[in-house]
């Protein structure tokens, strides 16, 4: 058996140098992602957690309501809240990603905000039918528009994965920042990839600025990235209540107008018949 495994490994290595294996990797991701999702669901079902699905969805909705309520700036979509989906983290990658058990079948697509009860987790990197990959905020390639919650100074947050921290670079080199200051998301156009005012973390150290062009600080994230479980994915804005009411009113007015036209037509037909009889 060891000899057979060694031969198979050698064959795969040789094949990888001759032909690209990206299609195979994609196929494996779909297959094993589904198996991983099924195994995770089975464990939760066996432990009775399947009965908690409705409560988890309600939990996600309440999180979204609280997030929308704490906004200090108008929503880019001018909506009163968010449509969300709840998900469980079912796998951890070595490249600063995690896998969740909710995918495109539930409306989850690329560049959607992911957060939990503590704070920002990251954004959807890619999605399949039943699972999705999330790029964590601490990943080396992550870049997030942010601001200080108090002063509203704007900057950029990047991952420092080796330390499990984030680095905040403020655009204003003379901006006042100190340990304990809270950092939140700036928000993106159309709320993708990040909705505004999601808590990111707390400043722990203000770094020296030798070039005096930027002001940087290290931030400890609120989310516990080594213990992620239930998360919330923001699917998009809720419909504007005023627009919904206006649309409904137009529909009712159209129905009444249509009814009036029909009555007038019937009356006209009767008059024509009477005229012919005469």
mmCIF file of N, CA, C and O in Angstrom, residues 46-125:
data_model
loop_
_atom_site.group_PDB
_atom_site.id
_atom_site.type_symbol
_atom_site.label_atom_id
_atom_site.label_comp_id
_atom_site.label_asym_id
_atom_site.label_seq_id
_atom_site.Cartn_x
_atom_site.Cartn_y
_atom_site.Cartn_z
ATOM 1 N N UNK A 46 -27.545 15.395 14.228
ATOM 2 C CA UNK A 46 -27.424 14.388 15.279
ATOM 3 C C UNK A 46 -27.435 15.020 16.660
ATOM 4 O O UNK A 46 -27.895 14.425 17.633
ATOM 5 N N UNK A 47 -26.935 16.225 16.763
ATOM 6 C CA UNK A 47 -26.889 16.889 18.065
ATOM 7 C C UNK A 47 -28.169 17.670 18.350
ATOM 8 O O UNK A 47 -28.274 18.357 19.353
ATOM 9 N N UNK A 48 -29.146 17.586 17.452
ATOM 10 C CA UNK A 48 -30.410 18.273 17.658
ATOM 11 C C UNK A 48 -30.393 19.712 17.205
ATOM 12 O O UNK A 48 -31.357 20.446 17.412
ATOM 13 N N UNK A 49 -29.321 20.113 16.539
ATOM 14 C CA UNK A 49 -29.182 21.522 16.183
ATOM 15 C C UNK A 49 -30.072 21.905 15.003
ATOM 16 O O UNK A 49 -30.280 23.085 14.727
ATOM 17 N N UNK A 50 -30.587 20.893 14.274
ATOM 18 C CA UNK A 50 -31.463 21.204 13.153
ATOM 19 C C UNK A 50 -32.718 21.935 13.616
ATOM 20 O O UNK A 50 -33.332 22.679 12.867
ATOM 21 N N UNK A 51 -33.075 21.732 14.879
ATOM 22 C CA UNK A 51 -34.248 22.408 15.428
ATOM 23 C C UNK A 51 -33.986 23.886 15.673
ATOM 24 O O UNK A 51 -34.904 24.662 15.911
ATOM 25 N N UNK A 52 -32.704 24.258 15.605
ATOM 26 C CA UNK A 52 -32.343 25.648 15.875
ATOM 27 C C UNK A 52 -32.272 26.487 14.597
ATOM 28 O O UNK A 52 -31.983 27.683 14.656
ATOM 29 N N UNK A 53 -32.547 25.883 13.448
ATOM 30 C CA UNK A 53 -32.378 26.605 12.183
ATOM 31 C C UNK A 53 -33.213 27.879 12.138
ATOM 32 O O UNK A 53 -32.738 28.940 11.727
ATOM 33 N N UNK A 54 -34.462 27.778 12.570
ATOM 34 C CA UNK A 54 -35.336 28.950 12.534
ATOM 35 C C UNK A 54 -34.831 30.036 13.476
ATOM 36 O O UNK A 54 -34.859 31.230 13.139
ATOM 37 N N UNK A 55 -34.350 29.639 14.648
ATOM 38 C CA UNK A 55 -33.809 30.609 15.598
ATOM 39 C C UNK A 55 -32.550 31.263 15.046
ATOM 40 O O UNK A 55 -32.303 32.457 15.271
ATOM 41 N N UNK A 56 -31.744 30.488 14.314
ATOM 42 C CA UNK A 56 -30.529 31.051 13.738
ATOM 43 C C UNK A 56 -30.857 32.081 12.663
ATOM 44 O O UNK A 56 -30.200 33.111 12.546
ATOM 45 N N UNK A 57 -31.877 31.797 11.862
ATOM 46 C CA UNK A 57 -32.296 32.778 10.858
ATOM 47 C C UNK A 57 -32.810 34.057 11.520
ATOM 48 O O UNK A 57 -32.542 35.166 11.062
ATOM 49 N N UNK A 58 -33.553 33.875 12.606
ATOM 50 C CA UNK A 58 -34.053 35.038 13.340
ATOM 51 C C UNK A 58 -32.895 35.812 13.960
ATOM 52 O O UNK A 58 -32.894 37.051 13.974
ATOM 53 N N UNK A 59 -31.895 35.087 14.441
ATOM 54 C CA UNK A 59 -30.703 35.712 15.011
ATOM 55 C C UNK A 59 -29.996 36.557 13.956
ATOM 56 O O UNK A 59 -29.590 37.699 14.215
ATOM 57 N N UNK A 60 -29.854 36.004 12.752
ATOM 58 C CA UNK A 60 -29.206 36.738 11.664
ATOM 59 C C UNK A 60 -29.988 37.996 11.311
ATOM 60 O O UNK A 60 -29.406 39.058 11.062
ATOM 61 N N UNK A 61 -31.311 37.882 11.284
ATOM 62 C CA UNK A 61 -32.137 39.044 10.953
ATOM 63 C C UNK A 61 -31.995 40.137 12.007
ATOM 64 O O UNK A 61 -31.899 41.328 11.682
ATOM 65 N N UNK A 62 -31.970 39.732 13.287
ATOM 66 C CA UNK A 62 -31.830 40.710 14.367
ATOM 67 C C UNK A 62 -30.462 41.384 14.318
ATOM 68 O O UNK A 62 -30.339 42.584 14.583
ATOM 69 N N UNK A 63 -29.435 40.615 13.985
ATOM 70 C CA UNK A 63 -28.106 41.206 13.836
ATOM 71 C C UNK A 63 -28.117 42.277 12.751
ATOM 72 O O UNK A 63 -27.531 43.355 12.902
ATOM 73 N N UNK A 64 -28.775 41.957 11.650
ATOM 74 C CA UNK A 64 -28.857 42.917 10.549
ATOM 75 C C UNK A 64 -29.632 44.160 10.965
ATOM 76 O O UNK A 64 -29.260 45.283 10.607
ATOM 77 N N UNK A 65 -30.721 43.971 11.719
ATOM 78 C CA UNK A 65 -31.503 45.120 12.184
ATOM 79 C C UNK A 65 -30.666 46.016 13.091
ATOM 80 O O UNK A 65 -30.717 47.248 12.986
ATOM 81 N N UNK A 66 -29.904 45.402 13.976
ATOM 82 C CA UNK A 66 -29.054 46.183 14.880
ATOM 83 C C UNK A 66 -27.974 46.921 14.105
ATOM 84 O O UNK A 66 -27.648 48.072 14.400
ATOM 85 N N UNK A 67 -27.416 46.245 13.094
ATOM 86 C CA UNK A 67 -26.381 46.864 12.284
ATOM 87 C C UNK A 67 -26.936 48.062 11.531
ATOM 88 O O UNK A 67 -26.317 49.125 11.475
ATOM 89 N N UNK A 68 -28.124 47.903 10.956
ATOM 90 C CA UNK A 68 -28.744 49.011 10.229
ATOM 91 C C UNK A 68 -29.097 50.158 11.165
ATOM 92 O O UNK A 68 -28.967 51.329 10.804
ATOM 93 N N UNK A 69 -29.511 49.821 12.386
ATOM 94 C CA UNK A 69 -29.922 50.854 13.337
ATOM 95 C C UNK A 69 -28.744 51.686 13.839
ATOM 96 O O UNK A 69 -28.919 52.857 14.194
ATOM 97 N N UNK A 70 -27.539 51.107 13.833
ATOM 98 C CA UNK A 70 -26.389 51.832 14.376
ATOM 99 C C UNK A 70 -25.689 52.681 13.310
ATOM 100 O O UNK A 70 -24.689 53.335 13.604
ATOM 101 N N UNK A 71 -26.190 52.682 12.067
ATOM 102 C CA UNK A 71 -25.570 53.498 11.033
ATOM 103 C C UNK A 71 -25.637 54.969 11.415
ATOM 104 O O UNK A 71 -26.666 55.469 11.842
ATOM 105 N N UNK A 72 -24.535 55.662 11.226
ATOM 106 C CA UNK A 72 -24.497 57.099 11.503
ATOM 107 C C UNK A 72 -24.516 57.906 10.205
ATOM 108 O O UNK A 72 -24.567 59.123 10.240
ATOM 109 N N UNK A 73 -24.434 57.211 9.067
ATOM 110 C CA UNK A 73 -24.515 57.876 7.763
ATOM 111 C C UNK A 73 -25.615 57.205 6.961
ATOM 112 O O UNK A 73 -25.927 56.041 7.188
ATOM 113 N N UNK A 74 -26.224 57.918 6.011
ATOM 114 C CA UNK A 74 -27.294 57.312 5.210
ATOM 115 C C UNK A 74 -26.808 56.088 4.453
ATOM 116 O O UNK A 74 -25.663 56.041 4.002
ATOM 117 N N UNK A 75 -27.672 55.099 4.328
ATOM 118 C CA UNK A 75 -27.329 53.901 3.577
ATOM 119 C C UNK A 75 -27.197 54.236 2.103
ATOM 120 O O UNK A 75 -27.970 55.026 1.565
ATOM 121 N N UNK A 76 -26.192 53.657 1.402
ATOM 122 C CA UNK A 76 -26.063 53.914 -0.041
ATOM 123 C C UNK A 76 -27.313 53.527 -0.803
ATOM 124 O O UNK A 76 -27.613 54.079 -1.850
ATOM 125 N N UNK A 77 -28.055 52.544 -0.293
ATOM 126 C CA UNK A 77 -29.262 52.094 -0.987
ATOM 127 C C UNK A 77 -30.518 52.784 -0.454
ATOM 128 O O UNK A 77 -31.612 52.524 -0.926
ATOM 129 N N UNK A 78 -30.364 53.651 0.539
ATOM 130 C CA UNK A 78 -31.493 54.335 1.149
ATOM 131 C C UNK A 78 -32.546 53.333 1.635
ATOM 132 O O UNK A 78 -33.753 53.549 1.485
ATOM 133 N N UNK A 79 -32.098 52.223 2.183
ATOM 134 C CA UNK A 79 -33.014 51.195 2.682
ATOM 135 C C UNK A 79 -33.020 51.210 4.199
ATOM 136 O O UNK A 79 -32.131 51.759 4.838
ATOM 137 N N UNK A 80 -34.070 50.635 4.768
ATOM 138 C CA UNK A 80 -34.202 50.622 6.215
ATOM 139 C C UNK A 80 -33.480 49.460 6.866
ATOM 140 O O UNK A 80 -33.362 49.400 8.078
ATOM 141 N N UNK A 81 -33.031 48.487 6.104
ATOM 142 C CA UNK A 81 -32.363 47.331 6.683
ATOM 143 C C UNK A 81 -31.767 46.450 5.600
ATOM 144 O O UNK A 81 -31.655 46.864 4.442
ATOM 145 N N UNK A 82 -31.392 45.246 5.991
ATOM 146 C CA UNK A 82 -30.704 44.349 5.077
ATOM 147 C C UNK A 82 -31.427 43.011 4.959
ATOM 148 O O UNK A 82 -32.019 42.525 5.914
ATOM 149 N N UNK A 83 -31.339 42.424 3.780
ATOM 150 C CA UNK A 83 -31.723 41.032 3.599
ATOM 151 C C UNK A 83 -30.489 40.195 3.902
ATOM 152 O O UNK A 83 -29.386 40.512 3.426
ATOM 153 N N UNK A 84 -30.651 39.146 4.693
ATOM 154 C CA UNK A 84 -29.491 38.390 5.139
ATOM 155 C C UNK A 84 -29.742 36.894 5.043
ATOM 156 O O UNK A 84 -30.876 36.439 4.872
ATOM 157 N N UNK A 85 -28.660 36.135 5.155
ATOM 158 C CA UNK A 85 -28.722 34.679 5.241
ATOM 159 C C UNK A 85 -27.776 34.247 6.347
ATOM 160 O O UNK A 85 -26.684 34.806 6.498
ATOM 161 N N UNK A 86 -28.195 33.272 7.131
ATOM 162 C CA UNK A 86 -27.328 32.743 8.183
ATOM 163 C C UNK A 86 -26.511 31.581 7.625
ATOM 164 O O UNK A 86 -26.942 30.898 6.690
ATOM 165 N N UNK A 87 -25.334 31.363 8.167
ATOM 166 C CA UNK A 87 -24.457 30.290 7.687
ATOM 167 C C UNK A 87 -23.544 29.827 8.813
ATOM 168 O O UNK A 87 -23.277 30.575 9.765
ATOM 169 N N UNK A 88 -23.071 28.581 8.689
ATOM 170 C CA UNK A 88 -22.097 28.039 9.632
ATOM 171 C C UNK A 88 -20.739 27.929 8.948
ATOM 172 O O UNK A 88 -20.663 27.565 7.766
ATOM 173 N N UNK A 89 -19.684 28.235 9.682
ATOM 174 C CA UNK A 89 -18.336 28.003 9.178
ATOM 175 C C UNK A 89 -18.042 26.511 9.314
ATOM 176 O O UNK A 89 -18.115 25.952 10.406
ATOM 177 N N UNK A 90 -17.725 25.863 8.189
ATOM 178 C CA UNK A 90 -17.526 24.414 8.202
ATOM 179 C C UNK A 90 -16.116 24.008 7.788
ATOM 180 O O UNK A 90 -15.792 22.825 7.767
ATOM 181 N N UNK A 91 -15.272 24.974 7.458
ATOM 182 C CA UNK A 91 -13.901 24.645 7.073
ATOM 183 C C UNK A 91 -13.003 25.859 7.148
ATOM 184 O O UNK A 91 -13.438 26.986 6.914
ATOM 185 N N UNK A 92 -11.743 25.626 7.500
ATOM 186 C CA UNK A 92 -10.751 26.691 7.604
ATOM 187 C C UNK A 92 -9.631 26.437 6.599
ATOM 188 O O UNK A 92 -9.075 25.337 6.545
ATOM 189 N N UNK A 93 -9.313 27.449 5.781
ATOM 190 C CA UNK A 93 -8.233 27.330 4.810
ATOM 191 C C UNK A 93 -6.947 27.939 5.339
ATOM 192 O O UNK A 93 -6.955 28.710 6.301
ATOM 193 N N UNK A 94 -5.837 27.608 4.677
ATOM 194 C CA UNK A 94 -4.536 28.140 5.086
ATOM 195 C C UNK A 94 -4.226 29.486 4.438
ATOM 196 O O UNK A 94 -3.196 30.089 4.736
ATOM 197 N N UNK A 95 -5.092 29.919 3.540
ATOM 198 C CA UNK A 95 -4.847 31.158 2.806
ATOM 199 C C UNK A 95 -5.704 32.308 3.302
ATOM 200 O O UNK A 95 -6.020 33.234 2.553
ATOM 201 N N UNK A 96 -6.100 32.257 4.567
ATOM 202 C CA UNK A 96 -6.918 33.335 5.113
ATOM 203 C C UNK A 96 -8.353 33.269 4.665
ATOM 204 O O UNK A 96 -9.005 34.307 4.522
ATOM 205 N N UNK A 97 -8.871 32.050 4.455
ATOM 206 C CA UNK A 97 -10.266 31.876 4.049
ATOM 207 C C UNK A 97 -10.949 30.846 4.936
ATOM 208 O O UNK A 97 -10.290 30.040 5.596
ATOM 209 N N UNK A 98 -12.275 30.893 4.942
ATOM 210 C CA UNK A 98 -13.082 29.862 5.584
ATOM 211 C C UNK A 98 -14.205 29.483 4.621
ATOM 212 O O UNK A 98 -14.545 30.247 3.715
ATOM 213 N N UNK A 99 -14.767 28.299 4.823
ATOM 214 C CA UNK A 99 -15.894 27.829 4.019
ATOM 215 C C UNK A 99 -17.151 27.859 4.865
ATOM 216 O O UNK A 99 -17.136 27.443 6.024
ATOM 217 N N UNK A 100 -18.241 28.360 4.297
ATOM 218 C CA UNK A 100 -19.532 28.384 4.989
ATOM 219 C C UNK A 100 -20.522 27.510 4.232
ATOM 220 O O UNK A 100 -20.362 27.251 3.032
ATOM 221 N N UNK A 101 -21.551 27.039 4.942
ATOM 222 C CA UNK A 101 -22.486 26.071 4.371
ATOM 223 C C UNK A 101 -23.706 26.714 3.703
ATOM 224 O O UNK A 101 -24.777 26.126 3.663
ATOM 225 N N UNK A 102 -23.547 27.908 3.177
ATOM 226 C CA UNK A 102 -24.610 28.593 2.434
ATOM 227 C C UNK A 102 -24.008 29.142 1.154
ATOM 228 O O UNK A 102 -22.915 29.709 1.184
ATOM 229 N N UNK A 103 -24.716 28.941 0.023
ATOM 230 C CA UNK A 103 -24.155 29.362 -1.251
ATOM 231 C C UNK A 103 -25.150 30.059 -2.146
ATOM 232 O O UNK A 103 -26.114 30.689 -1.689
ATOM 233 N N UNK A 104 -24.930 29.923 -3.440
ATOM 234 C CA UNK A 104 -25.743 30.647 -4.426
ATOM 235 C C UNK A 104 -27.209 30.222 -4.398
ATOM 236 O O UNK A 104 -28.079 31.003 -4.796
ATOM 237 N N UNK A 105 -27.488 29.004 -3.947
ATOM 238 C CA UNK A 105 -28.890 28.578 -3.841
ATOM 239 C C UNK A 105 -29.674 29.464 -2.872
ATOM 240 O O UNK A 105 -30.894 29.582 -2.985
ATOM 241 N N UNK A 106 -28.967 30.065 -1.912
ATOM 242 C CA UNK A 106 -29.606 30.952 -0.941
ATOM 243 C C UNK A 106 -29.400 32.421 -1.299
ATOM 244 O O UNK A 106 -29.706 33.306 -0.499
ATOM 245 N N UNK A 107 -28.866 32.691 -2.508
ATOM 246 C CA UNK A 107 -28.664 34.070 -2.938
ATOM 247 C C UNK A 107 -27.300 34.637 -2.611
ATOM 248 O O UNK A 107 -27.052 35.827 -2.813
ATOM 249 N N UNK A 108 -26.382 33.803 -2.108
ATOM 250 C CA UNK A 108 -25.045 34.265 -1.732
ATOM 251 C C UNK A 108 -24.158 34.293 -2.968
ATOM 252 O O UNK A 108 -24.006 33.279 -3.654
ATOM 253 N N UNK A 109 -23.572 35.456 -3.262
ATOM 254 C CA UNK A 109 -22.685 35.604 -4.409
ATOM 255 C C UNK A 109 -21.432 36.385 -3.985
ATOM 256 O O UNK A 109 -21.317 36.838 -2.846
ATOM 257 N N UNK A 110 -20.531 36.547 -4.924
ATOM 258 C CA UNK A 110 -19.251 37.203 -4.676
ATOM 259 C C UNK A 110 -19.430 38.617 -4.124
ATOM 260 O O UNK A 110 -20.376 39.324 -4.470
ATOM 261 N N UNK A 111 -18.499 39.021 -3.261
ATOM 262 C CA UNK A 111 -18.438 40.389 -2.731
ATOM 263 C C UNK A 111 -19.656 40.763 -1.897
ATOM 264 O O UNK A 111 -20.262 41.828 -2.100
ATOM 265 N N UNK A 112 -20.016 39.901 -0.968
ATOM 266 C CA UNK A 112 -21.046 40.220 0.016
ATOM 267 C C UNK A 112 -20.401 40.251 1.404
ATOM 268 O O UNK A 112 -19.474 39.489 1.694
ATOM 269 N N UNK A 113 -20.881 41.154 2.249
ATOM 270 C CA UNK A 113 -20.342 41.308 3.604
ATOM 271 C C UNK A 113 -20.705 40.118 4.477
ATOM 272 O O UNK A 113 -21.837 39.638 4.440
ATOM 273 N N UNK A 114 -19.737 39.676 5.271
ATOM 274 C CA UNK A 114 -19.961 38.597 6.240
ATOM 275 C C UNK A 114 -19.543 39.106 7.618
ATOM 276 O O UNK A 114 -18.440 39.638 7.782
ATOM 277 N N UNK A 115 -20.431 38.971 8.599
ATOM 278 C CA UNK A 115 -20.087 39.371 9.964
ATOM 279 C C UNK A 115 -20.728 38.403 10.942
ATOM 280 O O UNK A 115 -21.572 37.578 10.564
ATOM 281 N N UNK A 116 -20.313 38.472 12.201
ATOM 282 C CA UNK A 116 -20.938 37.641 13.234
ATOM 283 C C UNK A 116 -21.330 38.519 14.411
ATOM 284 O O UNK A 116 -21.366 39.749 14.290
ATOM 285 N N UNK A 117 -21.625 37.897 15.545
ATOM 286 C CA UNK A 117 -22.074 38.657 16.699
ATOM 287 C C UNK A 117 -21.015 39.560 17.290
ATOM 288 O O UNK A 117 -21.325 40.448 18.090
ATOM 289 N N UNK A 118 -19.750 39.367 16.887
ATOM 290 C CA UNK A 118 -18.660 40.193 17.417
ATOM 291 C C UNK A 118 -18.283 41.331 16.480
ATOM 292 O O UNK A 118 -17.988 42.435 16.919
ATOM 293 N N UNK A 119 -18.271 41.065 15.193
ATOM 294 C CA UNK A 119 -17.874 42.107 14.257
ATOM 295 C C UNK A 119 -17.643 41.558 12.863
ATOM 296 O O UNK A 119 -18.083 40.454 12.522
ATOM 297 N N UNK A 120 -16.928 42.328 12.036
ATOM 298 C CA UNK A 120 -16.683 41.956 10.652
ATOM 299 C C UNK A 120 -15.860 40.681 10.556
ATOM 300 O O UNK A 120 -14.841 40.529 11.235
ATOM 301 N N UNK A 121 -16.292 39.769 9.682
ATOM 302 C CA UNK A 121 -15.545 38.544 9.405
ATOM 303 C C UNK A 121 -14.795 38.685 8.085
ATOM 304 O O UNK A 121 -13.617 38.361 7.993
ATOM 305 N N UNK A 122 -15.456 39.174 7.051
ATOM 306 C CA UNK A 122 -14.802 39.342 5.758
ATOM 307 C C UNK A 122 -15.812 39.518 4.655
ATOM 308 O O UNK A 122 -16.888 40.075 4.857
ATOM 309 N N UNK A 123 -15.470 39.016 3.454
ATOM 310 C CA UNK A 123 -16.347 39.126 2.293
ATOM 311 C C UNK A 123 -16.375 37.793 1.557
ATOM 312 O O UNK A 123 -15.439 36.999 1.644
ATOM 313 N N UNK A 124 -17.461 37.567 0.821
ATOM 314 C CA UNK A 124 -17.567 36.357 0.018
ATOM 315 C C UNK A 124 -16.581 36.452 -1.144
ATOM 316 O O UNK A 124 -16.607 37.404 -1.924
ATOM 317 N N UNK A 125 -15.714 35.460 -1.248
ATOM 318 C CA UNK A 125 -14.718 35.432 -2.317
ATOM 319 C C UNK A 125 -15.266 34.722 -3.552
ATOM 320 O O UNK A 125 -15.084 35.178 -4.682
#
